[in-house]
mmCIF file of C-alpha atoms in Angstrom:
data_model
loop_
_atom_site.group_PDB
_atom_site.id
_atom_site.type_symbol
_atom_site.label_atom_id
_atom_site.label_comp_id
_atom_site.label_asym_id
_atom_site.label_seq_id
_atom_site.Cartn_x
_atom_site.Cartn_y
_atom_site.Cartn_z
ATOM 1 C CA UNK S 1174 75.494 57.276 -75.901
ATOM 2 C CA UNK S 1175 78.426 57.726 -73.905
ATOM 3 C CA UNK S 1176 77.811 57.773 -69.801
ATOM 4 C CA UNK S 1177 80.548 59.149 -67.456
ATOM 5 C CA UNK S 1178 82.417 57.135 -65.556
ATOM 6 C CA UNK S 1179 83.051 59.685 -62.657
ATOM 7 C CA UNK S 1180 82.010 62.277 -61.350
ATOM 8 C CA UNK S 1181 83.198 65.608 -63.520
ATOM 9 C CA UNK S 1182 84.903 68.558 -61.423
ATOM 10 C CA UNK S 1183 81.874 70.814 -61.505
ATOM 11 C CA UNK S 1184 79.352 68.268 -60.680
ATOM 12 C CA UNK S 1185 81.243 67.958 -57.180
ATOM 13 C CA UNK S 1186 81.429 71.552 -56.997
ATOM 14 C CA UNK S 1187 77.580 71.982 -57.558
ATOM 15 C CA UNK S 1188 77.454 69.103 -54.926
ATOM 16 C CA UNK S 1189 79.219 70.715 -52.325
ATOM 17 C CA UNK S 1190 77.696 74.095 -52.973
ATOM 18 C CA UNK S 1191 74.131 72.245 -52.503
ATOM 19 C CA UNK S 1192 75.099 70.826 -49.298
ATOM 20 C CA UNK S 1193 76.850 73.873 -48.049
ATOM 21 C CA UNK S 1194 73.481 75.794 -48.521
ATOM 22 C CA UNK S 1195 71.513 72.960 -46.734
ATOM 23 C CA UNK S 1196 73.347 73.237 -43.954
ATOM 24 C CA UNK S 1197 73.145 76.877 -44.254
ATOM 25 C CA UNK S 1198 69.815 77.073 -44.354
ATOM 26 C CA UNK S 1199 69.315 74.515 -41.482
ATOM 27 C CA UNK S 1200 71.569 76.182 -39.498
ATOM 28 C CA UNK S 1201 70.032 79.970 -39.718
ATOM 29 C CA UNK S 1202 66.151 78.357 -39.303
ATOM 30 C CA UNK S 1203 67.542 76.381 -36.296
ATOM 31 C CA UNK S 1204 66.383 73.244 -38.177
ATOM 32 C CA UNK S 1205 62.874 74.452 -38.760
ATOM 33 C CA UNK S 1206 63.377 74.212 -42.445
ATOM 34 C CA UNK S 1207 63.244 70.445 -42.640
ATOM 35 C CA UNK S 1208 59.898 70.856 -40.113
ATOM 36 C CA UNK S 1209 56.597 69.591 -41.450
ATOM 37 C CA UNK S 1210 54.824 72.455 -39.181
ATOM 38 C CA UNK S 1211 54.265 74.012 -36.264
ATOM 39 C CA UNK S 1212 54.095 72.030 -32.811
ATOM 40 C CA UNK S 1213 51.254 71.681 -30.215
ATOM 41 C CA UNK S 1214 51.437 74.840 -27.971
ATOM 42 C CA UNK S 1215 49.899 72.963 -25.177
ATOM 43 C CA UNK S 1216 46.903 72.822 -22.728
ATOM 44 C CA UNK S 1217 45.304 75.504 -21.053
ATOM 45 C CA UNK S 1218 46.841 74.141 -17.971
ATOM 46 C CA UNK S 1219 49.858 73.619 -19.069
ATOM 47 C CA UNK S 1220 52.674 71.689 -17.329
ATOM 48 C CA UNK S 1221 56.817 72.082 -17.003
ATOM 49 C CA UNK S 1222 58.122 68.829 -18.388
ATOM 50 C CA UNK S 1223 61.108 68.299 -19.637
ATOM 51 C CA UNK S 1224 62.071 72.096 -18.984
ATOM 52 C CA UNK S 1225 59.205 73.281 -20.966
ATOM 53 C CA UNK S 1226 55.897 73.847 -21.082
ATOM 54 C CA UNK S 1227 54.836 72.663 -24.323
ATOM 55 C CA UNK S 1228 56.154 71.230 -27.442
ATOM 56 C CA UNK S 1229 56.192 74.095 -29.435
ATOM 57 C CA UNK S 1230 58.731 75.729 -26.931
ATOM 58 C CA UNK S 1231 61.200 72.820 -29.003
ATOM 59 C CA UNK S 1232 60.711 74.324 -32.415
ATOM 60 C CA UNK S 1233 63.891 73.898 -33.767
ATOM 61 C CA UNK S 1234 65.374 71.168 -31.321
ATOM 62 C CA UNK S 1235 64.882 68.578 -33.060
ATOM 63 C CA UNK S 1236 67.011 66.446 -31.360
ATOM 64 C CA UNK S 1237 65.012 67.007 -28.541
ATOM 65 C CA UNK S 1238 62.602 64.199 -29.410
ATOM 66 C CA UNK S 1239 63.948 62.692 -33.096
ATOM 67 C CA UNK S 1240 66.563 60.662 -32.234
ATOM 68 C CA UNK S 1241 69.531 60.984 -34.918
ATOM 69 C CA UNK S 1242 69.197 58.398 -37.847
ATOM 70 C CA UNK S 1243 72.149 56.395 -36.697
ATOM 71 C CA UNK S 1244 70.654 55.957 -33.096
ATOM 72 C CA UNK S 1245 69.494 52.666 -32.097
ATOM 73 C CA UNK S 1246 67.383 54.631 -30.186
ATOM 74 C CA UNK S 1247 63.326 55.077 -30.914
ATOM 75 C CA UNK S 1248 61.334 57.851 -30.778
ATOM 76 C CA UNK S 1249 59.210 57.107 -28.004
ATOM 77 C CA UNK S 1250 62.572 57.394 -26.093
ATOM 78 C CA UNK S 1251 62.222 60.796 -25.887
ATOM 79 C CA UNK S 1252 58.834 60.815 -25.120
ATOM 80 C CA UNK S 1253 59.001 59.184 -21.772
ATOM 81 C CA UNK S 1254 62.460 60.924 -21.218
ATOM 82 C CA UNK S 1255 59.836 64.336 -20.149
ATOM 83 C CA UNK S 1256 56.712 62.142 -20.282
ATOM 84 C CA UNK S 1257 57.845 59.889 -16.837
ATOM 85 C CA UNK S 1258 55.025 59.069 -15.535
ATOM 86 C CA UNK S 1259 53.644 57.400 -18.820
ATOM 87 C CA UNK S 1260 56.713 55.855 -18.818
ATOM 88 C CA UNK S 1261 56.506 54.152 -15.630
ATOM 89 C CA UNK S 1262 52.394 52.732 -16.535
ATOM 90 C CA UNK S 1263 54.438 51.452 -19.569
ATOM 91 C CA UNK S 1264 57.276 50.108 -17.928
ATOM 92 C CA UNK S 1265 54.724 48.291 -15.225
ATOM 93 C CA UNK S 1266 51.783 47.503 -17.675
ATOM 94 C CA UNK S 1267 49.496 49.207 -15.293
ATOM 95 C CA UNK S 1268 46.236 48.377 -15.568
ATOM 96 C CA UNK S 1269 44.747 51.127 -14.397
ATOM 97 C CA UNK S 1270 45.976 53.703 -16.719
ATOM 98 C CA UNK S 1271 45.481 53.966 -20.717
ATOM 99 C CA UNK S 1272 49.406 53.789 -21.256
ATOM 100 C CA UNK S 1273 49.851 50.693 -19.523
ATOM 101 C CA UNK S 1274 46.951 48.516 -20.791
ATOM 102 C CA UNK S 1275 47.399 49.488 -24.150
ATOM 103 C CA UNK S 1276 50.179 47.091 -25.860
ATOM 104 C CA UNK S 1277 51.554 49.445 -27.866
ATOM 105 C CA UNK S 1278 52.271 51.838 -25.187
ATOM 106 C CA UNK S 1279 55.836 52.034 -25.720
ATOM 107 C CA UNK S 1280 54.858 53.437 -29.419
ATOM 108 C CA UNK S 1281 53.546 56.693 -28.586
ATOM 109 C CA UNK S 1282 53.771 57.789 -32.305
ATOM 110 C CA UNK S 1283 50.391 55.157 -32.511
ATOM 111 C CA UNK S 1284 48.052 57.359 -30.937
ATOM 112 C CA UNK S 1285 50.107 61.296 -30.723
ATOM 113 C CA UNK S 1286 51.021 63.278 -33.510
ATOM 114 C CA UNK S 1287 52.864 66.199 -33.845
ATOM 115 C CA UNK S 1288 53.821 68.865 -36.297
ATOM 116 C CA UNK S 1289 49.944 69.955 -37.401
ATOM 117 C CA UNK S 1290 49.745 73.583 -35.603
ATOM 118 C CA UNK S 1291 49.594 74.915 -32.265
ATOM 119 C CA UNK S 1292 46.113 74.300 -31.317
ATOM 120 C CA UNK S 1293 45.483 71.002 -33.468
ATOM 121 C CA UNK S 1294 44.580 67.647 -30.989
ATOM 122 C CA UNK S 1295 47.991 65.808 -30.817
ATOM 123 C CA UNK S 1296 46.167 62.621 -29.489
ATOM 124 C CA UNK S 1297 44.878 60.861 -32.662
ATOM 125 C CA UNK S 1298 41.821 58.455 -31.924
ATOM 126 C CA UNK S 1299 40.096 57.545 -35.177
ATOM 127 C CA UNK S 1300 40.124 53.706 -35.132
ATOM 128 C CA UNK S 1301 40.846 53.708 -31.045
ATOM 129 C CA UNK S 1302 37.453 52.486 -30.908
ATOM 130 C CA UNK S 1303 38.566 48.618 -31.632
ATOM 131 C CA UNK S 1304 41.092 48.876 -28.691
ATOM 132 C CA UNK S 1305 39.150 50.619 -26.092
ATOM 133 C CA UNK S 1306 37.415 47.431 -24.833
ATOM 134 C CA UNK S 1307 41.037 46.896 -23.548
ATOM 135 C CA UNK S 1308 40.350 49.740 -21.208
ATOM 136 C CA UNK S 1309 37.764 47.773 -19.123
ATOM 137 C CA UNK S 1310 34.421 49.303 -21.603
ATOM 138 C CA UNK S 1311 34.192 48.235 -25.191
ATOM 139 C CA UNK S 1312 32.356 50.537 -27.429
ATOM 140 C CA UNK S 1313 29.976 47.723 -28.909
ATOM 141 C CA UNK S 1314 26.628 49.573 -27.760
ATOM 142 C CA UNK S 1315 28.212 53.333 -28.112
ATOM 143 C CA UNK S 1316 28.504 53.447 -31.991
ATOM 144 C CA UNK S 1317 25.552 55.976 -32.040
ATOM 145 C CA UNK S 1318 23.617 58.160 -29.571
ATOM 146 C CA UNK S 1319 19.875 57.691 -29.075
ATOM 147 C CA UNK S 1320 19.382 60.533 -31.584
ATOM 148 C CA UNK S 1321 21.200 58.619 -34.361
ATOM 149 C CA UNK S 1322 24.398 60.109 -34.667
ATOM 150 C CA UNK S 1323 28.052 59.258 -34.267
ATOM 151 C CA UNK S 1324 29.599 58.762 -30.522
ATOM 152 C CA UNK S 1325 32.116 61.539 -30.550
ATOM 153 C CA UNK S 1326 34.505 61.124 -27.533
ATOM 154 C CA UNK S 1327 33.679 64.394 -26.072
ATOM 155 C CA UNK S 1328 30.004 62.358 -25.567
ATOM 156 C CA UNK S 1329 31.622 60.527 -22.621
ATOM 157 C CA UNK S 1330 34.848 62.664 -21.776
ATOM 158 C CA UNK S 1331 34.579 65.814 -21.072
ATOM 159 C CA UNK S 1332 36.663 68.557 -20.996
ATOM 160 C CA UNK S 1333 39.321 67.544 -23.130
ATOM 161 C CA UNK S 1334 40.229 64.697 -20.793
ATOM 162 C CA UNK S 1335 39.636 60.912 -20.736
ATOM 163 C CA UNK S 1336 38.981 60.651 -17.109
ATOM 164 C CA UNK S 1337 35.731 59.096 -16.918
ATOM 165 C CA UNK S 1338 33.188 60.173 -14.498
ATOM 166 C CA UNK S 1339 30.816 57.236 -13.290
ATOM 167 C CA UNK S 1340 28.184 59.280 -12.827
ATOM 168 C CA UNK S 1341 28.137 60.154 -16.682
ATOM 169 C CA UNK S 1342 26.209 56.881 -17.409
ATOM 170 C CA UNK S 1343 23.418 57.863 -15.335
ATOM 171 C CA UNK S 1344 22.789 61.107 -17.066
ATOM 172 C CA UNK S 1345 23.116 60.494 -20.465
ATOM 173 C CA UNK S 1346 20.672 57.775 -20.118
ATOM 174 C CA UNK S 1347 18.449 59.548 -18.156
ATOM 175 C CA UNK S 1348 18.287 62.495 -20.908
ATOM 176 C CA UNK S 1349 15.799 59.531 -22.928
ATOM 177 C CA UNK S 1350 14.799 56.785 -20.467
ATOM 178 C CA UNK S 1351 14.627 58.733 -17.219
ATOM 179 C CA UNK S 1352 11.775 56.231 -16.027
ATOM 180 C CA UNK S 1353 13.482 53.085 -16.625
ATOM 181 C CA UNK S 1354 16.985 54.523 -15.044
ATOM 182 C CA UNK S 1355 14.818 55.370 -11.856
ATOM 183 C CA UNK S 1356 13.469 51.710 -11.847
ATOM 184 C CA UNK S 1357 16.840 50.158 -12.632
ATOM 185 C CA UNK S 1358 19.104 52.605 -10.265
ATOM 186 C CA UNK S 1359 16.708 51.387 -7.367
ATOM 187 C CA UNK S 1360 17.127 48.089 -7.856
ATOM 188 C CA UNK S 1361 21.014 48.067 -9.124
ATOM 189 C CA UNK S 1362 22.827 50.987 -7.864
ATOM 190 C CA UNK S 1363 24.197 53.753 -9.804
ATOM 191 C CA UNK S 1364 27.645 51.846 -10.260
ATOM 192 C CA UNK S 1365 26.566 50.935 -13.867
ATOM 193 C CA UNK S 1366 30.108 49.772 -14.969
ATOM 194 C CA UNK S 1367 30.648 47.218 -12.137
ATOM 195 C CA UNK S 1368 28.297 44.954 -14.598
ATOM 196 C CA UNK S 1369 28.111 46.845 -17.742
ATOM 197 C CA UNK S 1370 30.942 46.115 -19.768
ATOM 198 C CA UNK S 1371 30.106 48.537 -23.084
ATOM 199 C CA UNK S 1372 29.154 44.748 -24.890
ATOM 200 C CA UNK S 1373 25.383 44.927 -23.928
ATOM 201 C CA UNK S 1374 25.188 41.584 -23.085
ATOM 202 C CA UNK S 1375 22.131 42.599 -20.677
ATOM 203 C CA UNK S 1376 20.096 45.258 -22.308
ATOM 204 C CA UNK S 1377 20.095 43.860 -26.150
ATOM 205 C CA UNK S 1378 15.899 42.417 -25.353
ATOM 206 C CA UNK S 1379 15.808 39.761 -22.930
ATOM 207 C CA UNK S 1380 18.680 38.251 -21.547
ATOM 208 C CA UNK S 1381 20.043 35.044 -22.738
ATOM 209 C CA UNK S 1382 19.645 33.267 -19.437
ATOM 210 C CA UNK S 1383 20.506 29.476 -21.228
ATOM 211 C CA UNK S 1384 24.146 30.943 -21.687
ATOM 212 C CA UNK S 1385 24.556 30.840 -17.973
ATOM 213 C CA UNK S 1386 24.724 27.491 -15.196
ATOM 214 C CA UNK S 1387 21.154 27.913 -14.893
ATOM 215 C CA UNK S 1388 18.508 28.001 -17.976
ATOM 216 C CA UNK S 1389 15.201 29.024 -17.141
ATOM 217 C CA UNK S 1390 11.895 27.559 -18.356
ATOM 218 C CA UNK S 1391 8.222 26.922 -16.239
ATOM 219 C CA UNK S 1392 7.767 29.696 -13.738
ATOM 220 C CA UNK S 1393 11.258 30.529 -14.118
ATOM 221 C CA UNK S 1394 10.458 32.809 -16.890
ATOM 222 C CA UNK S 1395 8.456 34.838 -15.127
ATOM 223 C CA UNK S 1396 11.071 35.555 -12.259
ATOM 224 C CA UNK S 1397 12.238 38.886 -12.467
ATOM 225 C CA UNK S 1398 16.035 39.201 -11.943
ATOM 226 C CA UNK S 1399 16.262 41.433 -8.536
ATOM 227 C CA UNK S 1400 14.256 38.404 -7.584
ATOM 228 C CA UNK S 1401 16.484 35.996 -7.811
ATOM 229 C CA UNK S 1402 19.512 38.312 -7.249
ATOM 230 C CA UNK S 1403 18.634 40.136 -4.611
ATOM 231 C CA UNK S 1404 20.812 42.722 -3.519
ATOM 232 C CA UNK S 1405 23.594 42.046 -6.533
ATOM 233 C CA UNK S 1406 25.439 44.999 -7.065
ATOM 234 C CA UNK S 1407 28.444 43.679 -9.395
ATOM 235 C CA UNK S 1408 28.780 41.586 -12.552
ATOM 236 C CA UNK S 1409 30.157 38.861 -9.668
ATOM 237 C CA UNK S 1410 27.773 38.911 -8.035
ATOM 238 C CA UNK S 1411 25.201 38.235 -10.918
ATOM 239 C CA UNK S 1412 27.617 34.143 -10.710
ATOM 240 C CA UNK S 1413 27.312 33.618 -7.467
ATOM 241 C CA UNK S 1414 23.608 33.157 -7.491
ATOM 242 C CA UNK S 1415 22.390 29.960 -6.397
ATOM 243 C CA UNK S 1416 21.850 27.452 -9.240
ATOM 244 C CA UNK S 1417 19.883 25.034 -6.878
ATOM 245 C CA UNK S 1418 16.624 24.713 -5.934
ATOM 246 C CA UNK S 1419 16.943 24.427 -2.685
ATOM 247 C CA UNK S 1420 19.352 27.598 -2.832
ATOM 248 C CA UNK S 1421 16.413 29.804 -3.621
ATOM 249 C CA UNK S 1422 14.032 28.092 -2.026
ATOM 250 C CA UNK S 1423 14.871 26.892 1.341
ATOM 251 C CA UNK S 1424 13.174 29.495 3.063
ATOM 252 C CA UNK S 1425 9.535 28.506 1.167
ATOM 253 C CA UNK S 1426 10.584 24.330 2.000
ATOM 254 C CA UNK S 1427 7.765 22.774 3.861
ATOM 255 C CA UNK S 1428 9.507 20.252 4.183
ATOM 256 C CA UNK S 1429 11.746 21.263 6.335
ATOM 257 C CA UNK S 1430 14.974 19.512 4.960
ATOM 258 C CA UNK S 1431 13.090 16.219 5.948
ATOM 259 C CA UNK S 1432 13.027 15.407 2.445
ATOM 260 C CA UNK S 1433 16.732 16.278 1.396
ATOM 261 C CA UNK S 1434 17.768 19.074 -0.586
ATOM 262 C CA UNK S 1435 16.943 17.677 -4.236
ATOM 263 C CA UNK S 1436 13.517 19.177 -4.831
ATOM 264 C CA UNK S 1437 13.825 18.461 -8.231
ATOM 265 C CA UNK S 1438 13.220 14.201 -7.785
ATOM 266 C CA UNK S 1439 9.497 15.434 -7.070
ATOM 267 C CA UNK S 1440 8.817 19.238 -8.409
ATOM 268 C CA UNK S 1441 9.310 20.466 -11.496
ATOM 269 C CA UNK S 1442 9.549 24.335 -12.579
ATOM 270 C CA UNK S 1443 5.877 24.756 -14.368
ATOM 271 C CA UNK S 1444 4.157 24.494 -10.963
ATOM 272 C CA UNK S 1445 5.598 23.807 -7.274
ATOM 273 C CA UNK S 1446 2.306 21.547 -5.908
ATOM 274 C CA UNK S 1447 2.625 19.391 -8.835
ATOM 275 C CA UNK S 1448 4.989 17.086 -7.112
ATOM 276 C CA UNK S 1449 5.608 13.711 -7.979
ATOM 277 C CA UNK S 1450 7.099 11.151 -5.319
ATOM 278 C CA UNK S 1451 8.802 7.423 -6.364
ATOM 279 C CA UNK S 1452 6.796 6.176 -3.451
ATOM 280 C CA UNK S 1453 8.726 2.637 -3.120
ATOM 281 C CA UNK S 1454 8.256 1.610 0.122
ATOM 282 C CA UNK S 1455 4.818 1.569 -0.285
ATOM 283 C CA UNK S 1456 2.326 1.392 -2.852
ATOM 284 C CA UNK S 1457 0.166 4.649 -3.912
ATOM 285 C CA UNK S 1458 -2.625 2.729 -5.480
ATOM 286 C CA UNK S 1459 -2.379 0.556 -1.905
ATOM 287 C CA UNK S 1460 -6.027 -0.570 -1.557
ATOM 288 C CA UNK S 1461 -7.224 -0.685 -5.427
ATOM 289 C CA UNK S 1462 -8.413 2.886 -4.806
ATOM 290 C CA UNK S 1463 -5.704 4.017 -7.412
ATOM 291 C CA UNK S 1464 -3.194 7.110 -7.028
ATOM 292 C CA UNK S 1465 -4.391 8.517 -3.522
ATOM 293 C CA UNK S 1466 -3.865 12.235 -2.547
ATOM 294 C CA UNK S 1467 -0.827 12.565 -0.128
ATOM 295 C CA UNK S 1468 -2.937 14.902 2.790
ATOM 296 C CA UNK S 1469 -4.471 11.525 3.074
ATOM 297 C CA UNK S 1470 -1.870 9.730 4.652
ATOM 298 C CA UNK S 1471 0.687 12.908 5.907
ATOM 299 C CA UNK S 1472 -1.603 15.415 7.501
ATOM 300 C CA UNK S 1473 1.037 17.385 8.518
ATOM 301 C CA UNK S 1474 2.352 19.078 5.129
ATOM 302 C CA UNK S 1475 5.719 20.156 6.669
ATOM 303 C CA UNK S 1476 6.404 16.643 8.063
ATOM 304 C CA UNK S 1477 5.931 13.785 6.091
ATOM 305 C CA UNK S 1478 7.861 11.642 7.816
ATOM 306 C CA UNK S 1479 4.342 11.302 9.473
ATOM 307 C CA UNK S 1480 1.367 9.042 8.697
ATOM 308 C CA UNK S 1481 -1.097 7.903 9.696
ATOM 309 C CA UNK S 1482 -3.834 4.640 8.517
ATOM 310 C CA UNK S 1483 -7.003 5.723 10.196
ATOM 311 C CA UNK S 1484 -8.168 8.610 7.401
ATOM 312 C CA UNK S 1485 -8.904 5.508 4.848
ATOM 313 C CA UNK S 1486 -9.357 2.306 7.041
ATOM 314 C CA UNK S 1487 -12.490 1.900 8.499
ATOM 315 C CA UNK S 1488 -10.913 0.800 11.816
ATOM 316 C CA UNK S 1489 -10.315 3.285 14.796
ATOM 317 C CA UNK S 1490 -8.142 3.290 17.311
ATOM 318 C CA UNK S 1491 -9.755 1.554 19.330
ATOM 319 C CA UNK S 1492 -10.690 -1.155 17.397
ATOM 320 C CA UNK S 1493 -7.151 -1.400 16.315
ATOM 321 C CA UNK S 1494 -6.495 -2.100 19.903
ATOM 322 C CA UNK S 1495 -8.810 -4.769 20.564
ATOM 323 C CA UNK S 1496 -7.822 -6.187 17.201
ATOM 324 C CA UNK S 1497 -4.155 -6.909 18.700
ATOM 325 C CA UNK S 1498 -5.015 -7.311 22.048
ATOM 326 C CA UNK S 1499 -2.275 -9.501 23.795
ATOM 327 C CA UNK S 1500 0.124 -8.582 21.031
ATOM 328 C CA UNK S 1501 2.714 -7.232 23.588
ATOM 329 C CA UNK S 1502 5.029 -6.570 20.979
ATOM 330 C CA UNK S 1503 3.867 -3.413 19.437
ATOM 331 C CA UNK S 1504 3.077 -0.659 22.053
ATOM 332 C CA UNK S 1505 2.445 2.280 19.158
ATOM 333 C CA UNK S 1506 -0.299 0.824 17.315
ATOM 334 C CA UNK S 1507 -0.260 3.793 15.264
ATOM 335 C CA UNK S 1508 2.855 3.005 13.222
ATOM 336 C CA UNK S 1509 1.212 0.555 11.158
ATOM 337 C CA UNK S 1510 3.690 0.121 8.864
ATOM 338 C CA UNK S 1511 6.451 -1.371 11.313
ATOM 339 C CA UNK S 1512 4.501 -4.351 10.970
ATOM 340 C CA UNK S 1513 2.451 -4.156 7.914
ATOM 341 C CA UNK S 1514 4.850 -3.382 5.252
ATOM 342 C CA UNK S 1515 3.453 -2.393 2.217
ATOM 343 C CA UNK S 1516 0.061 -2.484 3.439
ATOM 344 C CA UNK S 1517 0.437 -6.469 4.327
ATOM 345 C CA UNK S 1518 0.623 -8.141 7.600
ATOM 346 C CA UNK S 1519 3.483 -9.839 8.928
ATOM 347 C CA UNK S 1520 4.023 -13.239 6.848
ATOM 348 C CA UNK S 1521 1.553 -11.251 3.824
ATOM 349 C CA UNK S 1522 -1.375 -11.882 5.247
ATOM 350 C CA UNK S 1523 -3.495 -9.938 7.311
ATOM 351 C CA UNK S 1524 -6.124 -9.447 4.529
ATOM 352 C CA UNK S 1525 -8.633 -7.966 7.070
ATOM 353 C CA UNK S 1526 -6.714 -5.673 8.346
ATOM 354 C CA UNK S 1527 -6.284 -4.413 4.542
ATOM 355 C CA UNK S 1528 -10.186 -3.336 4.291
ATOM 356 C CA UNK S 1529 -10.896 -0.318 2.826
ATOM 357 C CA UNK S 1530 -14.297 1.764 3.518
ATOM 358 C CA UNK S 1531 -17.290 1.486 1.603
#
């Protein structure tokens, strides 16, 4: 077989003649012919941008958003050349707008289509879900309503727009757990997204309080949470709560600071009278009489910087005084311990004065 090794006379006449007729063709249909439909016709609000109110006002100027194939020059180019003020969340990576938290927001073609009729949705969204916790709410709870089916956009969104309204939380949820919303509204506010963040870190069962500074166990599990976060209204709020003891419960502290601020040396969290108390500087089992309630030294709960001897020794005060009569030293008699430290006398004797009743 024989293959030619240029191009014969009437092949580049058919050539020509083909290309003529394109151009023809393009030329009379304004460029429509090489269109792969009809364009959006626009909202029923519609907008002048760019000179027009809608795309399909463009039919046939192509140019007007294709850039030519030579062109350095994307797409999204033109978008943003009628489209300004998405251009400007792009340009600034606003944060408060869908354009400029979205990465891609310089590749409009990502999310809008074209080309698929005049009344067809030009914003595409299947697959948006994975993005939109980007958007400050990630769809991780909202794959299906309470009735079992899909979360449609619409669900949240209304009227064709993706303004949120806050208030939309409240009454969706209200439509199947009115009673609970009432109870949790009270307590929280109706600002649902200033700690729910779409993940459902707080309503999947019980909250996994050992993730945070402070895990709870003893009577701590039967807190509820406005009662330790009293007044919270934000997700911030929820971390500054007090992750000492003595941060919750300074108000309830008999104590009255006297003892320092680390309850936990003495209380633990099953019960808070079941103290226990390294007393060093003097013995609890002082007598033989073994572990001895503390009301029977401190009478005064709320001070126990205070003591007194006379509620186990048989002596009174008055016998105490006749017992150190002519000790000019000691003028408070009733602060035994200055002298007998540890329950012993001066020099560790004293044995008498050590008696316990009978």
């Amino acid at each position: 077989m024989v293959f030619p090794t240029a191009p014969t006379r009437l092949g580049g006449i058919a050539a020509a003649v083909a290309l003529a007729a394109v151009l023809a063709a393009w030329g009379l249909s304004h460029g429509e012919i090489f269109s792969p439909g009809d364009l959006h016709a626009g909202d029923s609000t519609p907008r002048v941008l760019g000179s027009v109110r809608s795309h399909a006002e463009l039919a046939g100027r192509c140019g007007a958003c294709h850039a030519a194939p030579w062109s350095a020059e994307g797409m999204s180019a033109g978008c943003v050349a009628c489209h300004r003020d998405v251009g400007r969340e792009v340009a600034a990576r606003d944060t408060a707008s869908v354009h400029g938290v979205l990465t891609a927001g310089d590749r409009c073609q990502g999310c809008h289509t074209d080309h698929a009729g005049p009344t067809a949705a030009i914003t595409r969204v299947k697959g948006f879900d994975a993005a939109h916790g980007r958007l400050g709410f990630a769809l991780d709870a909202h794959r299906r309503t309470s009735d079992g089916a899909p979360f449609a956009c619409a669900a949240c969104h209304e009227g064709g727009r993706f303004a949120f309204d806050d208030a939309r939380c409240e009454s969706c949820h209200r439509e199947y757990q009115d009673r609970f919303v009432t109870t949790h509204v009270a307590a929280w506010g109706s600002d649902c997204r200033a700690c729910h963040d779409g993940t459902d870190r707080f309503s999947r069962g019980a909250f996994a309080h050992d993730t945070t500074a402070f895990p709870l166990d003893g009577a701590h599990l039967r807190a509820t949470c406005d009662g330790c976060h009293t007044g919270t209204r934000t997700l911030a709020g929820f971390r500054k709560a007090p992750v000492t003891c003595i941060g919750c419960h300074e108000k309830d502290d008999t104590h009255r600071g006297e003892m320092g601020t680390d309850c936990g040396s003495c209380h633990g969290t099953a019960r808070w009278d079941d103290a226990t108390f390294a007393h060093e500087a003097f013995p609890l089992d002082h007598g033989g009489e073994g572990r001895i309630a503390c009301r029977t030294c401190h009478e005064d709960a709320a001070n126990y910087k205070s003591y007194t001897c006379y509620n186990c020794h048989e002596h009174s005060r008055e016998r105490v005084a006749a017992e150190h009569r002519g000790e000019v030293r000691r003028t408070n008699l009733d602060d035994c311990l200055a002298c007998h430290r540890g329950g012993r006398g001066e020099g560790g004797g004293d044995s008498e004065r050590r008696e316990r009743r009978h």
